């Protein structure tokens, strides 16, 4: 006798449950008020369509850094420096965050925000290709955060291993790509790149990975 599709579904799965809509509103309503600089950056990003992680994901980033007492963070794709400030606050006075972005105007704006947020001393700015700069690094970071163009994600994965300490975190944003990863036959190159990246990250022996389905999906991988 064949079981009906409904019967084969696991009771512990929350089918059709999504953080979109009212549940998402609830999660955002729980967040503490941000300081003036971060709030201004959120407004700027909204008005000018800058794709920042936003406060719900930024809080996870900061929490992850706190959990492993991170002191060094390499960020690929920093834009106006919103996520950079959250990392900088987490690493403390003696910590260091590397900001990278290909757009010099972004870096200029970010520099102003860093000064006003009181974290400029903790941040090293690099304008240019983030992957190239990462490939030149000789040290092992506590955290590498990946938020560059999505087609480059598989290439980023190849660079990360040797530049992350044991127990360090490789964190990547947008891995659910607005749900397009669940399409049956995704045709666009970006979705294909993210699918390749997610598969390889889960399969990688040197990492233990989970995708947190918050906002657009955040992959958190611990280096074993
Ligand atoms: C999604 S935004 C970063 C947002 C930032 N992480 C935040 O949450 O505040 C992506 C940024 O990466 C930059 N970018 C994309 N590919 C890059 C690359 N290969 N090298 C340097 N910057 C890159 C873009 O200029 C853009 O500003």
PDB file of C-alpha atoms and ligand atoms in Angstrom, residues 51-53 75 77-79 81-83 100-103 106 128-131 145 147-150 152, ligand 1:
ATOM      1  CA  UNK A  51      21.563  46.061  -0.123  1.00  0.00           C
ATOM      2  CA  UNK A  52      22.705  45.923   3.527  1.00  0.00           C
ATOM      3  CA  UNK A  53      22.087  42.894   5.754  1.00  0.00           C
ATOM      4  CA  UNK A  75      34.597  41.086   5.207  1.00  0.00           C
ATOM      5  CA  UNK A  77      31.685  43.181   0.142  1.00  0.00           C
ATOM      6  CA  UNK A  78      31.157  45.948   2.687  1.00  0.00           C
ATOM      7  CA  UNK A  79      29.291  48.678   0.730  1.00  0.00           C
ATOM      8  CA  UNK A  81      30.066  49.721   6.029  1.00  0.00           C
ATOM      9  CA  UNK A  82      26.852  48.813   7.854  1.00  0.00           C
ATOM     10  CA  UNK A  83      27.747  45.175   8.632  1.00  0.00           C
ATOM     11  CA  UNK A 100      36.568  45.592   1.283  1.00  0.00           C
ATOM     12  CA  UNK A 101      34.552  47.070  -1.531  1.00  0.00           C
ATOM     13  CA  UNK A 102      35.112  47.653  -5.230  1.00  0.00           C
ATOM     14  CA  UNK A 103      33.411  51.043  -5.176  1.00  0.00           C
ATOM     15  CA  UNK A 106      31.119  53.452  -0.885  1.00  0.00           C
ATOM     16  CA  UNK A 128      39.367  46.924  -4.906  1.00  0.00           C
ATOM     17  CA  UNK A 129      38.598  43.292  -5.570  1.00  0.00           C
ATOM     18  CA  UNK A 130      37.824  41.536  -2.295  1.00  0.00           C
ATOM     19  CA  UNK A 131      38.722  38.064  -3.558  1.00  0.00           C
ATOM     20  CA  UNK A 145      32.129  37.189   6.027  1.00  0.00           C
ATOM     21  CA  UNK A 147      28.684  39.284   0.859  1.00  0.00           C
ATOM     22  CA  UNK A 148      30.120  39.971  -2.633  1.00  0.00           C
ATOM     23  CA  UNK A 149      28.496  39.367  -6.033  1.00  0.00           C
ATOM     24  CA  UNK A 150      26.794  36.001  -5.820  1.00  0.00           C
ATOM     25  CA  UNK A 152      31.670  34.714  -7.152  1.00  0.00           C
TER      26      UNK A 152
HETATM   27  C1  LIG B   1      25.406  43.306  -0.520  1.00  0.00           C
HETATM   28  S1  LIG B   1      26.524  44.627  -0.569  1.00  0.00           S
HETATM   29  C2  LIG B   1      27.372  44.537   0.955  1.00  0.00           C
HETATM   30  C3  LIG B   1      26.546  44.970   2.111  1.00  0.00           C
HETATM   31  C4  LIG B   1      27.263  44.941   3.429  1.00  0.00           C
HETATM   32  N1  LIG B   1      27.861  43.645   3.696  1.00  0.00           N
HETATM   33  C5  LIG B   1      26.292  45.250   4.534  1.00  0.00           C
HETATM   34  O1  LIG B   1      25.496  44.357   4.877  1.00  0.00           O
HETATM   35  O2  LIG B   1      26.278  46.361   5.063  1.00  0.00           O
HETATM   36  C6  LIG B   1      27.700  44.009  -1.686  1.00  0.00           C
HETATM   37  C7  LIG B   1      28.864  44.954  -1.946  1.00  0.00           C
HETATM   38  O3  LIG B   1      29.918  44.182  -2.445  1.00  0.00           O
HETATM   39  C8  LIG B   1      30.633  44.923  -3.403  1.00  0.00           C
HETATM   40  N2  LIG B   1      31.296  43.922  -4.230  1.00  0.00           N
HETATM   41  C9  LIG B   1      30.727  42.975  -5.003  1.00  0.00           C
HETATM   42  N3  LIG B   1      31.655  42.175  -5.539  1.00  0.00           N
HETATM   43  C10 LIG B   1      32.857  42.628  -5.075  1.00  0.00           C
HETATM   44  C11 LIG B   1      34.212  42.216  -5.243  1.00  0.00           C
HETATM   45  N4  LIG B   1      34.530  41.163  -5.994  1.00  0.00           N
HETATM   46  N5  LIG B   1      35.174  42.915  -4.607  1.00  0.00           N
HETATM   47  C12 LIG B   1      34.863  43.974  -3.822  1.00  0.00           C
HETATM   48  N6  LIG B   1      33.607  44.399  -3.619  1.00  0.00           N
HETATM   49  C13 LIG B   1      32.628  43.735  -4.248  1.00  0.00           C
HETATM   50  C14 LIG B   1      29.630  45.794  -4.081  1.00  0.00           C
HETATM   51  O4  LIG B   1      30.238  46.982  -4.531  1.00  0.00           O
HETATM   52  C15 LIG B   1      28.616  46.045  -2.971  1.00  0.00           C
HETATM   53  O5  LIG B   1      28.836  47.291  -2.380  1.00  0.00           O
END
